[in-house]
mmCIF file of C-alpha atoms in Angstrom:
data_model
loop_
_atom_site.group_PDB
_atom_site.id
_atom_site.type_symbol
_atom_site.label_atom_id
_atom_site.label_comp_id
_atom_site.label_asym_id
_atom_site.label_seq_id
_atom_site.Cartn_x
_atom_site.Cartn_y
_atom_site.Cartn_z
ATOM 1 C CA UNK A 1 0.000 0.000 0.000
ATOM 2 C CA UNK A 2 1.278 3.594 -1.102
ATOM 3 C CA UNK A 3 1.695 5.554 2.180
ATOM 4 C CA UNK A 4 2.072 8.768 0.144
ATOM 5 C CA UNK A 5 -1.535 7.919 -1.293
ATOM 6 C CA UNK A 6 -1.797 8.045 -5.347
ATOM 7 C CA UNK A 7 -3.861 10.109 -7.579
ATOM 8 C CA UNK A 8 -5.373 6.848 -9.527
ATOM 9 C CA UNK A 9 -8.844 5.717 -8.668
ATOM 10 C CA UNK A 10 -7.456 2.582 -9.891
ATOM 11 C CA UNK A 11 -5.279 2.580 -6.653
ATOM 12 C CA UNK A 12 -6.803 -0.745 -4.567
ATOM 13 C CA UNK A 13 -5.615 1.043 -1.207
ATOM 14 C CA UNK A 14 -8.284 4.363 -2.226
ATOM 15 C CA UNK A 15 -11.000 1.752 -2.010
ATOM 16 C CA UNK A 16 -9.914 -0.089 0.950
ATOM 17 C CA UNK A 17 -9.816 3.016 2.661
ATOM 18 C CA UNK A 18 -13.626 3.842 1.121
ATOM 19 C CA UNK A 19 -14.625 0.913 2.818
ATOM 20 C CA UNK A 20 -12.744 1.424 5.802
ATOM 21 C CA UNK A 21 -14.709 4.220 6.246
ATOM 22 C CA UNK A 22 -18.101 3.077 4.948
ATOM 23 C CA UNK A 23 -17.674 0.337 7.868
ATOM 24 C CA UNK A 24 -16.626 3.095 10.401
ATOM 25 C CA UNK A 25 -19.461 4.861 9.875
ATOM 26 C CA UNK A 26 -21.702 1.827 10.686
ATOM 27 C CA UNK A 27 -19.971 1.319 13.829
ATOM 28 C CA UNK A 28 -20.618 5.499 14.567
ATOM 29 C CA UNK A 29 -24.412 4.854 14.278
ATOM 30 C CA UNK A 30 -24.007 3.981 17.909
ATOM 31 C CA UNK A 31 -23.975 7.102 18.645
ATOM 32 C CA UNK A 32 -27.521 7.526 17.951
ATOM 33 C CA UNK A 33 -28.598 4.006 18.269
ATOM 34 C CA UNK A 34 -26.758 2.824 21.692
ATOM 35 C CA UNK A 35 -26.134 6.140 23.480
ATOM 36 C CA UNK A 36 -28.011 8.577 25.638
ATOM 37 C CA UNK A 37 -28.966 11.291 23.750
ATOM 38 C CA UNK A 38 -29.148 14.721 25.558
ATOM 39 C CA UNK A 39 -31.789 16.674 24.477
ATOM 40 C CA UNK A 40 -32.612 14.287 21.937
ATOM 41 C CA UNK A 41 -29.472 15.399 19.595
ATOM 42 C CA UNK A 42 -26.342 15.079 21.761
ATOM 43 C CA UNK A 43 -24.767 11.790 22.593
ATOM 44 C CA UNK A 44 -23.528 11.174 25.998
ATOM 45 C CA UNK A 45 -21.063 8.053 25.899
ATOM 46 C CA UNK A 46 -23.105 6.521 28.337
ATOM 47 C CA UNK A 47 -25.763 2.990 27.060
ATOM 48 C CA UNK A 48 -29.405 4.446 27.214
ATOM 49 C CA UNK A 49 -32.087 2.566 28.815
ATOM 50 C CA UNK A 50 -33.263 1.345 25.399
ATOM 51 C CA UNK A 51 -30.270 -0.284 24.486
ATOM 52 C CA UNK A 52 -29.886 -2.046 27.746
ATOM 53 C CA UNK A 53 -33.326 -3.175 27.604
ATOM 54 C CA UNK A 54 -32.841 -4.072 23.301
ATOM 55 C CA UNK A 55 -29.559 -6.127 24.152
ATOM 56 C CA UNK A 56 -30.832 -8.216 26.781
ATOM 57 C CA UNK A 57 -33.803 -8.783 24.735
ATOM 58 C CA UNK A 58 -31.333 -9.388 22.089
ATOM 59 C CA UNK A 59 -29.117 -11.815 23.988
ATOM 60 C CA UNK A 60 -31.397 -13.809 25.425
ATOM 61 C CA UNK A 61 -32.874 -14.966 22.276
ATOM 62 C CA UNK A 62 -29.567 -16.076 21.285
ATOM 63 C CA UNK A 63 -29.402 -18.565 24.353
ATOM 64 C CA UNK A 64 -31.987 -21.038 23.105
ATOM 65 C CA UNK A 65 -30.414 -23.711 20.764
ATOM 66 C CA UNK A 66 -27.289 -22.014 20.998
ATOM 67 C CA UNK A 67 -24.645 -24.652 19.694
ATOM 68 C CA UNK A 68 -21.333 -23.768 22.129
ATOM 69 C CA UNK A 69 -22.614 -24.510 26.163
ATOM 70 C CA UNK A 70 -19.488 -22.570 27.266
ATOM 71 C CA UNK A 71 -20.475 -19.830 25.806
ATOM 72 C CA UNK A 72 -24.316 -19.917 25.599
ATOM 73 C CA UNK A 73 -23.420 -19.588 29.935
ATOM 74 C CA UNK A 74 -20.937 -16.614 29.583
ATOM 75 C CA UNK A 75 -23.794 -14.878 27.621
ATOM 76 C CA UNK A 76 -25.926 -16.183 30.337
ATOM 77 C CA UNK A 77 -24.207 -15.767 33.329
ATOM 78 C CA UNK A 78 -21.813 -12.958 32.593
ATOM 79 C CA UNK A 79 -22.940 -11.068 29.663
ATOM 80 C CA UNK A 80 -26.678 -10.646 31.004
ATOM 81 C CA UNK A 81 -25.975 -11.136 34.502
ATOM 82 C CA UNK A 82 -23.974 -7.511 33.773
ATOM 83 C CA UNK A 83 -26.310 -6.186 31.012
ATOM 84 C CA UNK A 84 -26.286 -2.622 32.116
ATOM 85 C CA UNK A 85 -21.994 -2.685 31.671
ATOM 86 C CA UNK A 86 -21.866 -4.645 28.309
ATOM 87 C CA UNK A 87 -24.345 -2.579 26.841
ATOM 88 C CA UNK A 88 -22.235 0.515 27.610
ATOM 89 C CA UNK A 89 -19.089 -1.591 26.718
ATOM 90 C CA UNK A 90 -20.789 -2.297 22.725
ATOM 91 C CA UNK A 91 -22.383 1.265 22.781
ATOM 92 C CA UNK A 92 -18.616 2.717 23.774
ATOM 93 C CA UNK A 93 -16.877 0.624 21.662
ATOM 94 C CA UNK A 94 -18.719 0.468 18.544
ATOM 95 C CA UNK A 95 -17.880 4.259 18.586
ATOM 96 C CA UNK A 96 -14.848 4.399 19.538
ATOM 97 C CA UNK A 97 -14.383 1.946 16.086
ATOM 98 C CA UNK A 98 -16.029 3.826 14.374
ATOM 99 C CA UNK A 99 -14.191 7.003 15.371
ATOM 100 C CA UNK A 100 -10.682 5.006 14.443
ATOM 101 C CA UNK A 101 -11.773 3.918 11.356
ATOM 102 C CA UNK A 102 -13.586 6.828 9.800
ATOM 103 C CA UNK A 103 -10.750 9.036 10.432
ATOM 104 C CA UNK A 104 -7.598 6.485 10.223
ATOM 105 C CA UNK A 105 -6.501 7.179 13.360
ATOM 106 C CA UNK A 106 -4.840 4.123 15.486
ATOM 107 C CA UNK A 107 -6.743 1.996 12.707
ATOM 108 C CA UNK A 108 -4.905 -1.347 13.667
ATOM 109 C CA UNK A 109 -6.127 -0.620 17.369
ATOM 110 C CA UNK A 110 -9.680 -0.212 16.133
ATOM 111 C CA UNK A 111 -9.575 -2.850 13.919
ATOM 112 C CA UNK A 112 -8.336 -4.874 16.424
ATOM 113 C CA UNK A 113 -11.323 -4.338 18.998
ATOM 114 C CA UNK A 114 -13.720 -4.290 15.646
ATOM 115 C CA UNK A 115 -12.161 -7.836 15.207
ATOM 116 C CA UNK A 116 -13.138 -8.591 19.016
ATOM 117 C CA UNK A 117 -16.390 -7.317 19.230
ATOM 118 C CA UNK A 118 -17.636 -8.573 16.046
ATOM 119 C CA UNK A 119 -15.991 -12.128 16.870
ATOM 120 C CA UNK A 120 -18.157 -11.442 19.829
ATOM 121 C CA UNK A 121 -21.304 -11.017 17.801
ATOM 122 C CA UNK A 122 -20.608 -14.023 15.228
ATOM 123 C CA UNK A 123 -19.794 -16.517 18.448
ATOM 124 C CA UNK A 124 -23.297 -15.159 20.821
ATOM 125 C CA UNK A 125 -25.404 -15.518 17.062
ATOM 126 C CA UNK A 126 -24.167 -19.014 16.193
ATOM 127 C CA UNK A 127 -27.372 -20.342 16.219
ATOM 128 C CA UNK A 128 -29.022 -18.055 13.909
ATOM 129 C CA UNK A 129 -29.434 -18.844 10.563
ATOM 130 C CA UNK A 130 -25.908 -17.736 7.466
ATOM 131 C CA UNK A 131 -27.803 -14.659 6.107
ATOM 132 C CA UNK A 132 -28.113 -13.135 9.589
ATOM 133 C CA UNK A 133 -24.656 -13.889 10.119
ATOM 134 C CA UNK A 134 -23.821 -12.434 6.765
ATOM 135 C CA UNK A 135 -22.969 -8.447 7.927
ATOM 136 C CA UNK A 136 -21.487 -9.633 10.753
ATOM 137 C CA UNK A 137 -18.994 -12.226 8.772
ATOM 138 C CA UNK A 138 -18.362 -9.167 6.198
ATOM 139 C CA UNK A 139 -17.660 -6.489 8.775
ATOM 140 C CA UNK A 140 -15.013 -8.977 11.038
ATOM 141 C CA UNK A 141 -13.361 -9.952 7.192
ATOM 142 C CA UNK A 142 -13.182 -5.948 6.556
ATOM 143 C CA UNK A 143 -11.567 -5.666 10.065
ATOM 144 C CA UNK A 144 -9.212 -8.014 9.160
ATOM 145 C CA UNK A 145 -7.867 -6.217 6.359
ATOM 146 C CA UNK A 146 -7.484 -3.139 7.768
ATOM 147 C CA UNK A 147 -5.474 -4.318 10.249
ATOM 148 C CA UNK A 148 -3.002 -6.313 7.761
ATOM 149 C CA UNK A 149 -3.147 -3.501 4.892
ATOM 150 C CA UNK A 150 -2.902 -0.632 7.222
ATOM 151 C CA UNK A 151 -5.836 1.192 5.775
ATOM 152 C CA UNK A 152 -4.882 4.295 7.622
ATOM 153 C CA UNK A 153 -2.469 4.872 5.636
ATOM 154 C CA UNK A 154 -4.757 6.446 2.618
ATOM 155 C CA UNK A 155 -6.880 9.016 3.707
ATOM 156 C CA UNK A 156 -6.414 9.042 7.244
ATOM 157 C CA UNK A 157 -4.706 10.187 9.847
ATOM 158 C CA UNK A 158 -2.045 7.611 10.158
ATOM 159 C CA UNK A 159 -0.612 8.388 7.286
ATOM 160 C CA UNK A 160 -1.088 12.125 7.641
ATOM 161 C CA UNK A 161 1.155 11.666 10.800
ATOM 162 C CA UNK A 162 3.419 8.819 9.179
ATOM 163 C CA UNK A 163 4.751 11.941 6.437
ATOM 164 C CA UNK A 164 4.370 14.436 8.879
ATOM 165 C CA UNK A 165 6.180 13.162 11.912
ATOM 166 C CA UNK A 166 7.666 9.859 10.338
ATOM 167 C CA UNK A 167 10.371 9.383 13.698
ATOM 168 C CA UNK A 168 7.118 9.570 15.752
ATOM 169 C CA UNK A 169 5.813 6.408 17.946
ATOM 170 C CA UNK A 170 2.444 6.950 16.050
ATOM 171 C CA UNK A 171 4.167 6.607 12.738
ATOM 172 C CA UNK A 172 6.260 3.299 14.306
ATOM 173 C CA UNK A 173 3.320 1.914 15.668
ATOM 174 C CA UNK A 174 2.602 -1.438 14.502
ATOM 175 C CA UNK A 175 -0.938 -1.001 14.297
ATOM 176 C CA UNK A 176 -1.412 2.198 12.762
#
């Protein structure tokens, strides 16, 4: 991948990095979706009521027929047991994702958690029939290559800060 960017629109990195973003911006709905918004327009990064309520909901129709035991309990007996603190760990994270992504900033470190939330998602839905899987299975595959073709690179801010300040620790990072 060009860290300089190129000029083509034939350059495979320019549409990595449109689909970097398209994903991060999935992952920002969050904002609106998971988080408490004040006034009805400004998110707070804190879960609102309806999420908590939606994910439990959520989680506890995954338990039925759910093929792993080990981890149909840790949904169970950890994940809903603590509802109100996973729901404001996916709300928080999802944005935080999205925020890294969107902006290719520390995009191996969002990728990263993308890849550990949405492995999160695929494992607690195993039960549920491939199409439901499908955006899930797409999104932890686009994580994946992020991470390995340092999408920040093009149109973000890790590269930005890679020809800026390349004796930096952001532009030595590993997963930037």
């Amino acid at each position: 991948m060009n860290d300089q960017g190129s000029t083509s629109l034939h350059d495979p990195a320019r549409w990595l990095a449109v689909i970097r973003i398209a994903v991060g911006l999935w992952f920002i709905k969050a904002l609106w979706t998971k988080w408490v918004l004040l006034g009805g327009v400004l998110p707070i990064p804190v879960a609102s009521e309806r999420w908590v309520e939606s994910m439990t909901r959520i989680v506890s129709g995954y338990l039925e027929g759910h093929p792993l035991p080990w981890y149909r309990d840790f949904l169970e007996n950890t994940v809903l047991a603590n509802a109100e603190l996973f729901a404001n760990l996916t709300a928080i994270g999802e944005v935080a994702i999205g925020i890294g992504l969107v902006f290719g900033f520390m995009t191996g470190v969002a990728s990263m958690i993308g890849l550990l939330v949405t492995s999160a998602y695929v494992l607690a839905g195993l039960g549920l029939i491939l199409p439901r899987q499908g955006l899930r299975l797409l999104v932890w595959i686009s994580t994946l290559a992020f991470l390995f073709a340092r999408a920040g690179r093009v149109w973000g801010l890790d590269g930005w800060i890679a020809r800026k300040y390349p004796d930096s620790f952001l532009a030595r990072f590993p997963l930037s």
